[in-house]
CSV table of C-alpha atoms and ligand atoms in Angstrom, one decimal:
chain,number,residue,atom,x,y,z
P,216,UNK,CA,33.4,-22.9,-18.4
P,217,UNK,CA,29.7,-22.7,-17.7
P,218,UNK,CA,28.7,-20.6,-14.6
P,219,UNK,CA,25.9,-22.2,-12.6
P,220,UNK,CA,22.9,-20.0,-12.4
P,221,UNK,CA,22.6,-20.4,-8.7
P,222,UNK,CA,25.6,-20.9,-6.6
P,223,UNK,CA,25.8,-23.7,-4.0
P,224,UNK,CA,25.4,-22.4,-0.5
P,225,UNK,CA,28.4,-23.1,1.5
P,226,UNK,CA,27.2,-21.6,4.8
P,227,UNK,CA,24.9,-18.8,5.7
P,228,UNK,CA,24.9,-15.5,7.4
P,229,UNK,CA,22.1,-14.1,9.5
P,230,UNK,CA,20.9,-10.6,9.4
P,231,UNK,CA,18.8,-9.3,12.2
P,232,UNK,CA,15.7,-7.1,11.7
P,233,UNK,CA,17.6,-4.2,13.4
P,234,UNK,CA,20.1,-4.1,10.5
P,235,UNK,CA,20.3,-0.4,9.5
P,236,UNK,CA,20.3,-1.1,5.8
P,237,UNK,CA,17.0,-3.0,5.7
P,238,UNK,CA,14.7,-0.5,4.0
P,239,UNK,CA,11.4,-0.9,5.7
P,240,UNK,CA,8.2,0.7,4.3
P,241,UNK,CA,4.6,0.8,5.4
P,242,UNK,CA,3.6,0.1,9.0
P,243,UNK,CA,5.6,-2.2,11.2
P,244,UNK,CA,5.0,-2.5,14.9
P,245,UNK,CA,7.6,-2.5,17.7
P,246,UNK,CA,7.9,-6.4,17.4
P,247,UNK,CA,8.8,-6.1,13.7
P,248,UNK,CA,5.4,-7.2,12.5
P,249,UNK,CA,3.6,-5.7,9.5
P,250,UNK,CA,0.1,-4.3,9.4
P,251,UNK,CA,-1.7,-2.6,6.5
P,252,UNK,CA,-1.5,-4.2,3.1
P,253,UNK,CA,1.5,-3.2,1.0
P,254,UNK,CA,3.9,-2.9,4.0
P,255,UNK,CA,7.2,-4.6,3.5
P,256,UNK,CA,10.9,-4.2,3.0
P,257,UNK,CA,13.4,-3.7,0.3
P,258,UNK,CA,16.9,-5.2,0.3
P,259,UNK,CA,19.8,-4.3,-1.9
P,260,UNK,CA,22.2,-7.2,-1.7
P,261,UNK,CA,25.6,-7.9,-3.2
P,262,UNK,CA,26.6,-11.5,-4.1
P,263,UNK,CA,23.2,-12.9,-3.3
P,264,UNK,CA,22.4,-16.5,-4.3
P,265,UNK,CA,20.1,-17.6,-1.4
P,266,UNK,CA,17.6,-15.7,0.8
P,267,UNK,CA,15.4,-17.1,3.5
P,268,UNK,CA,13.1,-15.3,5.9
P,269,UNK,CA,12.5,-16.6,9.4
P,270,UNK,CA,9.1,-15.4,10.6
P,271,UNK,CA,7.7,-15.4,14.1
P,272,UNK,CA,4.9,-17.2,15.8
P,273,UNK,CA,2.5,-14.2,15.5
P,274,UNK,CA,2.7,-14.3,11.7
P,275,UNK,CA,-0.8,-14.7,10.1
P,276,UNK,CA,-1.8,-18.4,10.1
P,277,UNK,CA,-1.8,-20.6,8.1
P,278,UNK,CA,0.2,-18.2,5.9
P,279,UNK,CA,0.6,-14.6,4.9
P,280,UNK,CA,0.3,-13.5,1.3
P,281,UNK,CA,3.5,-11.7,0.1
P,282,UNK,CA,4.5,-10.2,-3.2
P,283,UNK,CA,8.1,-10.6,-4.4
P,284,UNK,CA,9.9,-8.6,-7.0
P,285,UNK,CA,13.5,-9.1,-8.0
P,286,UNK,CA,15.4,-6.2,-9.7
P,287,UNK,CA,12.2,-4.3,-10.3
P,288,UNK,CA,10.6,-7.2,-12.2
P,289,UNK,CA,7.0,-8.1,-11.9
P,290,UNK,CA,5.7,-9.2,-8.5
P,291,UNK,CA,5.0,-12.8,-7.9
P,292,UNK,CA,2.8,-14.2,-5.2
P,293,UNK,CA,4.3,-16.1,-2.2
P,294,UNK,CA,2.6,-17.7,0.8
P,295,UNK,CA,4.9,-17.4,3.8
P,296,UNK,CA,4.5,-19.2,7.1
P,297,UNK,CA,5.9,-18.9,10.6
P,298,UNK,CA,9.3,-20.6,10.6
P,299,UNK,CA,11.9,-20.5,7.8
P,300,UNK,CA,10.8,-19.7,4.2
P,301,UNK,CA,13.2,-20.0,1.3
P,302,UNK,CA,12.5,-17.2,-1.1
P,303,UNK,CA,12.5,-18.3,-4.7
P,304,UNK,CA,14.8,-15.7,-6.4
P,305,UNK,CA,15.2,-17.5,-9.8
P,306,UNK,CA,18.5,-15.8,-10.3
P,307,UNK,CA,19.7,-16.1,-13.8
P,308,UNK,CA,23.1,-15.4,-15.2
P,309,UNK,CA,23.7,-12.0,-16.7
P,310,UNK,CA,24.1,-11.6,-20.5
P,311,UNK,CA,27.9,-11.5,-19.8
P,312,UNK,CA,27.7,-14.7,-17.8
P,313,UNK,CA,28.1,-15.0,-14.1
P,314,UNK,CA,25.8,-13.9,-11.3
P,315,UNK,CA,24.5,-10.3,-11.0
P,316,UNK,CA,26.7,-8.2,-8.8
P,317,UNK,CA,23.8,-7.0,-6.7
P,318,UNK,CA,20.1,-7.5,-6.6
P,319,UNK,CA,17.2,-5.4,-5.3
P,320,UNK,CA,14.6,-7.6,-3.5
P,321,UNK,CA,11.2,-6.1,-2.8
P,322,UNK,CA,8.8,-8.0,-0.5
P,323,UNK,CA,5.4,-6.7,0.7
P,324,UNK,CA,2.3,-8.1,2.3
P,325,UNK,CA,-0.5,-8.0,-0.2
P,326,UNK,CA,-3.7,-9.5,1.2
P,327,UNK,CA,-6.7,-7.3,1.8
P,328,UNK,CA,-6.7,-8.4,5.4
P,329,UNK,CA,-4.6,-10.7,7.7
P,330,UNK,CA,-1.2,-9.1,6.9
P,331,UNK,CA,0.9,-9.9,9.9
P,332,UNK,CA,4.4,-10.9,8.9
P,333,UNK,CA,6.7,-11.0,12.0
P,334,UNK,CA,10.3,-10.8,10.9
P,335,UNK,CA,12.8,-12.6,13.1
P,336,UNK,CA,15.8,-13.2,10.8
P,337,UNK,CA,17.0,-12.8,7.2
P,338,UNK,CA,19.3,-15.6,6.2
P,339,UNK,CA,21.6,-14.9,3.3
P,340,UNK,CA,24.2,-17.1,1.7
P,341,UNK,CA,27.7,-16.8,3.1
P,342,UNK,CA,29.5,-13.8,1.5
P,343,UNK,CA,26.3,-11.9,0.6
P,344,UNK,CA,26.3,-8.4,1.9
P,345,UNK,CA,23.5,-5.9,2.3
P,346,UNK,CA,24.3,-2.6,0.6
P,347,UNK,CA,22.5,0.7,1.0
P,348,UNK,CA,19.2,1.0,-0.9
P,349,UNK,CA,18.7,4.4,-2.6
P,350,UNK,CA,14.9,5.0,-2.6
P,351,UNK,CA,13.1,6.8,-5.5
P,352,UNK,CA,12.8,10.5,-5.3
P,353,UNK,CA,9.0,10.0,-5.7
P,354,UNK,CA,7.1,8.6,-2.8
P,355,UNK,CA,3.3,8.1,-2.9
P,356,UNK,CA,1.1,7.9,0.1
P,357,UNK,CA,-2.4,6.4,-0.6
P,358,UNK,CA,-5.2,6.4,1.9
P,359,UNK,CA,-8.3,4.4,1.0
P,360,UNK,CA,-10.8,1.6,1.5
P,361,UNK,CA,-11.4,-1.8,-0.3
P,362,UNK,CA,-11.3,0.0,-3.6
P,363,UNK,CA,-7.7,0.9,-3.0
P,364,UNK,CA,-6.7,-2.3,-1.2
P,365,UNK,CA,-7.4,-4.6,-4.2
P,366,UNK,CA,-10.1,-6.5,-2.3
P,367,UNK,CA,-11.1,-9.7,-4.3
P,368,UNK,CA,-8.0,-9.7,-6.5
P,369,UNK,CA,-5.9,-12.9,-6.2
P,370,UNK,CA,-2.8,-10.7,-5.7
P,371,UNK,CA,-4.5,-8.1,-3.5
P,372,UNK,CA,-2.9,-4.7,-3.3
P,373,UNK,CA,-0.1,-5.7,-5.7
P,374,UNK,CA,-2.8,-5.7,-8.5
P,375,UNK,CA,-4.6,-2.6,-7.3
P,376,UNK,CA,-4.4,0.8,-8.9
P,377,UNK,CA,-2.4,2.6,-6.2
P,378,UNK,CA,0.4,0.0,-6.4
P,379,UNK,CA,0.3,0.0,-10.2
P,380,UNK,CA,0.5,3.8,-10.4
P,381,UNK,CA,3.5,3.8,-8.0
P,382,UNK,CA,5.2,1.2,-10.1
P,383,UNK,CA,4.5,3.2,-13.3
P,384,UNK,CA,6.0,6.3,-11.8
P,385,UNK,CA,8.9,4.3,-10.2
P,386,UNK,CA,7.7,5.7,-6.9
P,387,UNK,CA,8.0,4.3,-3.4
P,388,UNK,CA,4.6,3.6,-1.9
P,389,UNK,CA,2.8,3.4,1.4
P,390,UNK,CA,-0.8,2.3,1.2
P,391,UNK,CA,-3.2,2.7,4.1
P,392,UNK,CA,-6.3,1.1,2.7
P,393,UNK,CA,-8.9,-0.3,5.0
P,394,UNK,CA,-11.6,-2.6,3.3
P,395,UNK,CA,-15.0,-1.7,4.7
P,396,UNK,CA,-13.7,1.4,6.4
P,397,UNK,CA,-15.8,4.5,6.5
P,398,UNK,CA,-13.9,7.8,6.6
P,399,UNK,CA,-16.1,8.7,9.5
P,400,UNK,CA,-14.8,7.3,12.8
P,401,UNK,CA,-17.6,4.8,13.4
P,402,UNK,CA,-18.1,1.1,13.2
P,403,UNK,CA,-18.5,0.0,9.5
P,404,UNK,CA,-18.6,-3.6,8.2
P,405,UNK,CA,-16.8,-4.8,11.3
P,406,UNK,CA,-14.2,-2.1,11.4
P,407,UNK,CA,-13.9,-0.8,14.9
P,408,UNK,CA,-12.7,2.6,13.6
P,409,UNK,CA,-13.0,4.8,10.6
P,410,UNK,CA,-10.1,5.7,8.3
P,411,UNK,CA,-9.9,9.2,9.7
P,412,UNK,CA,-8.8,7.7,13.0
P,413,UNK,CA,-7.0,4.5,12.0
P,414,UNK,CA,-4.7,6.2,9.4
P,415,UNK,CA,-2.8,7.7,12.4
P,416,UNK,CA,-2.3,4.2,14.0
P,417,UNK,CA,0.3,1.6,13.4
P,418,UNK,CA,-2.2,-1.2,13.1
P,419,UNK,CA,-5.0,-1.6,10.5
P,420,UNK,CA,-8.4,-2.5,12.0
P,421,UNK,CA,-7.5,-6.2,11.9
P,422,UNK,CA,-6.0,-5.6,15.4
P,423,UNK,CA,-9.5,-5.9,16.8
P,424,UNK,CA,-9.8,-9.5,15.7
P,425,UNK,CA,-6.2,-10.5,16.5
P,426,UNK,CA,-5.9,-12.2,19.9
P,427,UNK,CA,-2.1,-11.8,19.7
P,428,UNK,CA,-2.2,-8.0,19.5
P,429,UNK,CA,-5.7,-6.8,20.4
P,430,UNK,CA,-4.9,-3.1,20.7
P,431,UNK,CA,-3.8,-0.2,18.5
P,432,UNK,CA,-0.9,2.2,19.0
P,433,UNK,CA,-0.1,5.6,17.5
P,434,UNK,CA,2.0,5.6,14.3
P,435,UNK,CA,5.2,7.6,14.5
P,436,UNK,CA,5.3,9.4,11.1
P,437,UNK,CA,9.0,10.0,11.5
P,438,UNK,CA,9.5,6.4,10.5
P,439,UNK,CA,8.1,7.0,7.0
P,440,UNK,CA,10.1,7.9,4.0
P,441,UNK,CA,8.3,11.2,3.5
P,442,UNK,CA,5.7,11.1,0.8
P,443,UNK,CA,5.9,13.6,-2.1
P,444,UNK,CA,2.3,13.1,-3.1
P,445,UNK,CA,-0.8,12.1,-1.1
P,446,UNK,CA,-3.9,10.4,-2.5
P,447,UNK,CA,-7.2,9.9,-0.7
P,448,UNK,CA,-10.0,7.6,-1.9
P,449,UNK,CA,-12.9,7.3,0.6
P,450,UNK,CA,-16.6,7.6,1.0
P,451,UNK,CA,-18.0,4.4,-0.5
P,452,UNK,CA,-18.6,2.9,3.0
P,453,UNK,CA,-19.9,6.1,4.6
P,454,UNK,CA,-22.4,6.2,1.8
P,455,UNK,CA,-23.5,2.6,2.6
P,456,UNK,CA,-23.9,3.7,6.2
P,457,UNK,CA,-26.1,6.7,5.2
P,458,UNK,CA,-23.6,9.3,6.4
P,459,UNK,CA,-25.0,12.6,5.0
P,460,UNK,CA,-23.0,14.6,2.4
P,461,UNK,CA,-22.8,17.5,4.9
P,462,UNK,CA,-21.4,15.2,7.5
P,463,UNK,CA,-18.9,13.6,5.2
P,464,UNK,CA,-17.7,17.1,4.1
P,465,UNK,CA,-17.1,18.0,7.7
P,466,UNK,CA,-15.2,14.8,8.4
P,467,UNK,CA,-13.2,15.1,5.2
P,468,UNK,CA,-12.2,18.7,6.0
P,469,UNK,CA,-11.2,17.7,9.5
P,470,UNK,CA,-9.1,14.8,8.2
P,471,UNK,CA,-7.3,16.9,5.6
P,472,UNK,CA,-6.6,19.5,8.3
P,473,UNK,CA,-4.9,16.8,10.4
P,474,UNK,CA,-3.0,15.5,7.4
P,475,UNK,CA,-1.6,19.0,6.7
P,476,UNK,CA,0.2,18.9,10.1
P,477,UNK,CA,2.2,15.9,8.8
P,478,UNK,CA,2.3,16.8,5.1
P,479,UNK,CA,2.4,20.6,5.1
P,480,UNK,CA,3.0,21.3,1.4
P,481,UNK,CA,2.7,18.0,-0.4
P,482,UNK,CA,0.0,17.9,-3.1
P,483,UNK,CA,-3.1,16.1,-1.8
P,484,UNK,CA,-5.3,14.6,-4.3
P,485,UNK,CA,-8.9,13.9,-3.5
P,486,UNK,CA,-10.0,11.0,-5.7
P,487,UNK,CA,-13.6,11.3,-6.7
P,488,UNK,CA,-16.0,8.4,-6.9
P,489,UNK,CA,-16.0,6.3,-10.1
P,490,UNK,CA,-19.2,4.9,-8.6
P,491,UNK,CA,-21.0,1.6,-8.8
P,492,UNK,CA,-21.6,0.7,-12.5
P,493,UNK,CA,-24.7,-1.3,-13.6
P,494,UNK,CA,-25.0,-3.8,-16.4
P,495,UNK,CA,-27.4,-1.4,-18.2
P,496,UNK,CA,-24.6,1.2,-18.5
P,497,UNK,CA,-25.8,3.5,-15.7
P,498,UNK,CA,-23.4,4.3,-12.8
P,499,UNK,CA,-24.4,5.3,-9.3
P,500,UNK,CA,-22.2,8.1,-8.2
P,501,UNK,CA,-22.3,8.4,-4.4
P,502,UNK,CA,-21.7,11.8,-2.9
P,503,UNK,CA,-22.0,13.5,-6.3
P,504,UNK,CA,-20.5,16.9,-6.0
P,505,UNK,CA,-19.2,16.4,-2.4
P,506,UNK,CA,-15.6,15.6,-3.2
P,507,UNK,CA,-15.1,18.6,-5.4
P,508,UNK,CA,-16.8,20.7,-2.8
P,509,UNK,CA,-14.3,19.5,-0.1
P,510,UNK,CA,-11.5,20.6,-2.4
P,511,UNK,CA,-13.1,23.9,-3.1
P,512,UNK,CA,-13.5,24.6,0.6
P,513,UNK,CA,-9.9,23.7,1.3
P,514,UNK,CA,-8.8,26.0,-1.5
P,515,UNK,CA,-10.9,28.7,-0.1
P,516,UNK,CA,-9.1,28.2,3.3
P,517,UNK,CA,-5.8,29.0,1.4
P,518,UNK,CA,-4.6,25.5,0.7
P,519,UNK,CA,-2.6,25.8,-2.5
P,520,UNK,CA,-1.8,22.1,-2.9
P,521,UNK,CA,-5.2,20.4,-3.0
P,522,UNK,CA,-6.6,18.8,-6.1
P,523,UNK,CA,-9.8,17.0,-7.1
P,524,UNK,CA,-9.4,14.1,-9.5
P,525,UNK,CA,-12.7,13.5,-11.4
P,526,UNK,CA,-12.9,9.8,-12.0
P,527,UNK,CA,-16.4,9.8,-13.4
P,528,UNK,CA,-16.6,7.4,-16.4
P,529,UNK,CA,-13.3,5.7,-15.5
P,530,UNK,CA,-15.0,2.4,-14.6
P,531,UNK,CA,-17.6,0.5,-16.5
P,532,UNK,CA,-19.4,-2.9,-16.1
P,533,UNK,CA,-16.5,-4.8,-17.7
P,534,UNK,CA,-14.1,-3.3,-15.1
P,535,UNK,CA,-15.8,-4.8,-12.1
P,536,UNK,CA,-16.7,-8.1,-10.5
P,537,UNK,CA,-20.5,-8.4,-11.2
P,538,UNK,CA,-21.3,-9.7,-7.7
P,539,UNK,CA,-19.5,-7.2,-5.5
P,540,UNK,CA,-18.9,-4.4,-8.0
P,541,UNK,CA,-15.2,-4.0,-6.9
P,542,UNK,CA,-12.7,-3.4,-9.7
P,543,UNK,CA,-11.4,-6.6,-11.2
P,544,UNK,CA,-7.8,-7.1,-12.4
P,545,UNK,CA,-8.3,-5.3,-15.8
P,546,UNK,CA,-10.4,-2.7,-14.0
P,547,UNK,CA,-7.6,-1.8,-11.6
P,548,UNK,CA,-5.2,-1.6,-14.6
P,549,UNK,CA,-7.7,0.6,-16.4
P,550,UNK,CA,-8.0,3.0,-13.4
P,551,UNK,CA,-4.2,3.1,-13.0
P,552,UNK,CA,-3.8,4.0,-16.7
P,553,UNK,CA,-6.3,6.9,-16.4
P,554,UNK,CA,-4.8,8.1,-13.2
P,555,UNK,CA,-1.3,8.0,-14.8
P,556,UNK,CA,-2.6,10.0,-17.7
P,557,UNK,CA,-4.2,12.5,-15.3
P,558,UNK,CA,-1.0,12.9,-13.3
P,559,UNK,CA,1.1,13.4,-16.4
P,560,UNK,CA,-1.2,16.1,-17.7
P,561,UNK,CA,-1.0,17.7,-14.2
P,562,UNK,CA,2.7,17.8,-14.6
P,563,UNK,CA,4.2,14.7,-12.9
P,564,UNK,CA,6.6,12.6,-14.9
P,565,UNK,CA,7.5,9.0,-14.1
P,566,UNK,CA,11.2,8.6,-13.0
P,567,UNK,CA,13.4,7.4,-15.9
P,568,UNK,CA,15.0,4.7,-13.7
P,569,UNK,CA,15.1,3.5,-10.1
P,570,UNK,CA,18.1,5.1,-8.4
P,571,UNK,CA,19.6,1.9,-7.1
P,572,UNK,CA,21.6,0.4,-9.9
P,573,UNK,CA,21.5,-3.4,-10.1
P,574,UNK,CA,23.0,-6.1,-12.2
A,785,NAG,C1,4.1,-22.1,13.7
A,785,NAG,O1,3.0,-21.8,14.4
A,785,NAG,C2,2.3,-23.0,14.8
A,785,NAG,C3,1.0,-22.5,15.5
A,785,NAG,O2,1.3,-21.6,16.6
A,785,NAG,C4,3.1,-23.8,15.7
A,785,NAG,O3,2.4,-25.0,16.1
A,785,NAG,C5,4.4,-24.2,15.0
A,785,NAG,O4,5.2,-24.9,15.8
A,785,NAG,C6,5.1,-23.0,14.4
A,785,NAG,N1,6.2,-23.4,13.6
A,785,NAG,C7,7.4,-22.9,13.7
A,785,NAG,C8,8.4,-23.5,12.7
A,785,NAG,O5,7.7,-22.0,14.4
A,786,NAG,C1,10.4,-18.5,-10.4
A,786,NAG,O1,10.2,-19.5,-11.3
A,786,NAG,C2,9.0,-20.2,-11.1
A,786,NAG,C3,8.9,-21.3,-12.1
A,786,NAG,O2,9.2,-20.9,-13.4
A,786,NAG,C4,7.8,-19.2,-11.3
A,786,NAG,O3,6.6,-19.9,-11.0
A,786,NAG,C5,8.0,-18.1,-10.3
A,786,NAG,O4,6.9,-17.1,-10.5
A,786,NAG,C6,9.3,-17.4,-10.4
A,786,NAG,N1,9.5,-16.5,-9.3
A,786,NAG,C7,10.0,-15.2,-9.5
A,786,NAG,C8,10.2,-14.4,-8.3
A,786,NAG,O5,10.2,-14.8,-10.6
A,787,NAG,C1,-10.4,-7.3,21.3
A,787,NAG,O1,-10.8,-6.4,22.3
A,787,NAG,C2,-12.2,-5.9,22.3
A,787,NAG,C3,-12.4,-5.0,23.4
A,787,NAG,O2,-11.6,-3.8,23.2
A,787,NAG,C4,-13.1,-7.1,22.4
A,787,NAG,O3,-14.4,-6.7,22.2
A,787,NAG,C5,-12.7,-8.1,21.3
A,787,NAG,O4,-13.5,-9.3,21.5
A,787,NAG,C6,-11.3,-8.5,21.4
A,787,NAG,N1,-11.0,-9.4,20.3
A,787,NAG,C7,-10.1,-10.5,20.4
A,787,NAG,C8,-9.9,-11.3,19.2
A,787,NAG,O5,-9.5,-10.7,21.5
A,788,NAG,C1,-29.3,3.3,4.9
A,788,NAG,O1,-30.6,3.7,4.4
A,788,NAG,C2,-31.3,2.7,3.7
A,788,NAG,C3,-32.5,3.4,3.1
A,788,NAG,O2,-33.2,4.1,4.0
A,788,NAG,C4,-31.6,1.6,4.6
A,788,NAG,O3,-32.3,0.5,3.8
A,788,NAG,C5,-30.3,1.0,5.2
A,788,NAG,O4,-30.6,0.0,6.1
A,788,NAG,C6,-29.5,2.1,5.9
A,788,NAG,N1,-28.2,1.5,6.2
A,788,NAG,C7,-27.7,1.6,7.4
A,788,NAG,C8,-26.4,0.9,7.7
A,788,NAG,O5,-28.2,2.2,8.3
A,789,NAG,C1,-22.2,19.1,9.5
A,789,NAG,C2,-23.3,18.0,9.8
A,789,NAG,O1,-24.1,17.7,9.0
A,789,NAG,N1,-23.2,17.5,11.0
A,789,NAG,C3,-24.1,16.5,11.5
A,789,NAG,C4,-23.5,15.1,11.5
A,789,NAG,O2,-24.4,14.2,12.1
A,789,NAG,C5,-24.8,14.4,13.4
A,789,NAG,C6,-25.7,13.3,13.8
A,789,NAG,O3,-25.1,12.1,13.7
A,789,NAG,C7,-25.4,15.8,13.5
A,789,NAG,O4,-25.7,16.1,14.9
A,789,NAG,C8,-24.5,16.9,13.0
A,789,NAG,O5,-25.1,18.1,13.0
């Protein structure tokens, strides 16, 4: 007898956002709303045939861009709205026939701005049951600007190098990437604060333009699944705002000193500038020498877990959008490949498999 690919929903069961087995990641506020691109949740569900999310009134209007991956497959783009959204799972029968025993569903906001998804309810088919999710042993924390956020990509952060590298290593990720943000705590391109301030907050700088939540609150780092590796990419906007190299160095060292109180021994990687390539083959490298100097100064202070990643030559004219010089889709993939190779040479191996067994 043929087994239908998707079972008929007899009745449903409602899971509230406080359910202890929802695996949240990224930055959520106390009303269960996301900030910072890449924030989201992972569910491991037994007997799943239907999934809906009910989102609150403060969800980004007219919709919030969300990436969806089922069983660690590629991410697809969804636009979710306030109210109830049926999530297209496309569940297919297993090779042995029948529905998969359990599924891992990953959902994350992916826009470069306007990333408020307020979770009110998760609605599963009757009989479906949330199981514990075992996270990866690797967990990457990225801190950056538009070059890390995937600004101008149709799938935003889900197409950007931090996310791609995390996927390659089968690592959990948290990405605090603020387009237009200087590292220096000053107004840059409409951002009320610099990354060296906002990183420690729950909200990204979008709070300033959000009439529903026009304030910012401290982030409780105990809520994070602790990172095993920390990456910082910053400086492009400070350079545009004429912050001197000496000043950026001071700010960078102060920022790393603050990070060390949270991440005492994790490797911290300072990602150098791949610069702004030109059509004639030349590349403008902002803060040339400054990033390696920051790392040298930290090392001199006794920091044994600080590394400079030289990205010069990683990005050429074909890797960027010609009008705004941000990496394009193949450009982000190209950066991710080179960073992966760099990390492997450094000694980090991708996990062989994700620990939560599905199927
Ligand atoms: C969604 O939000 C809009 C604007 O606030 C509101 O008019 C509409 O009723 C909401 N829809 C649902 C289903 O909550
Ligand atoms: C589900 O299938 C539709 C149609 O083939 C496709 O557009 C969509 O990307 C699929 N979604 C997922 C999550 O694979
Ligand atoms: C948010 O608050 C600031 C003052 O702190 C004000 O300048 C700004 O206009 C407010 N924005 C919104 C959207 O309410
Ligand atoms: C930075 O300096 C350049 C060259 O002096 C100037 O044209 C530009 O307006 C300055 N930018 C800012 C934001 O001050
Ligand atoms: C270390 C350094 O260069 N600090 C300078 C940063 O910029 C301010 C002016 O905005 C100077 O007063 C500091 O001396």
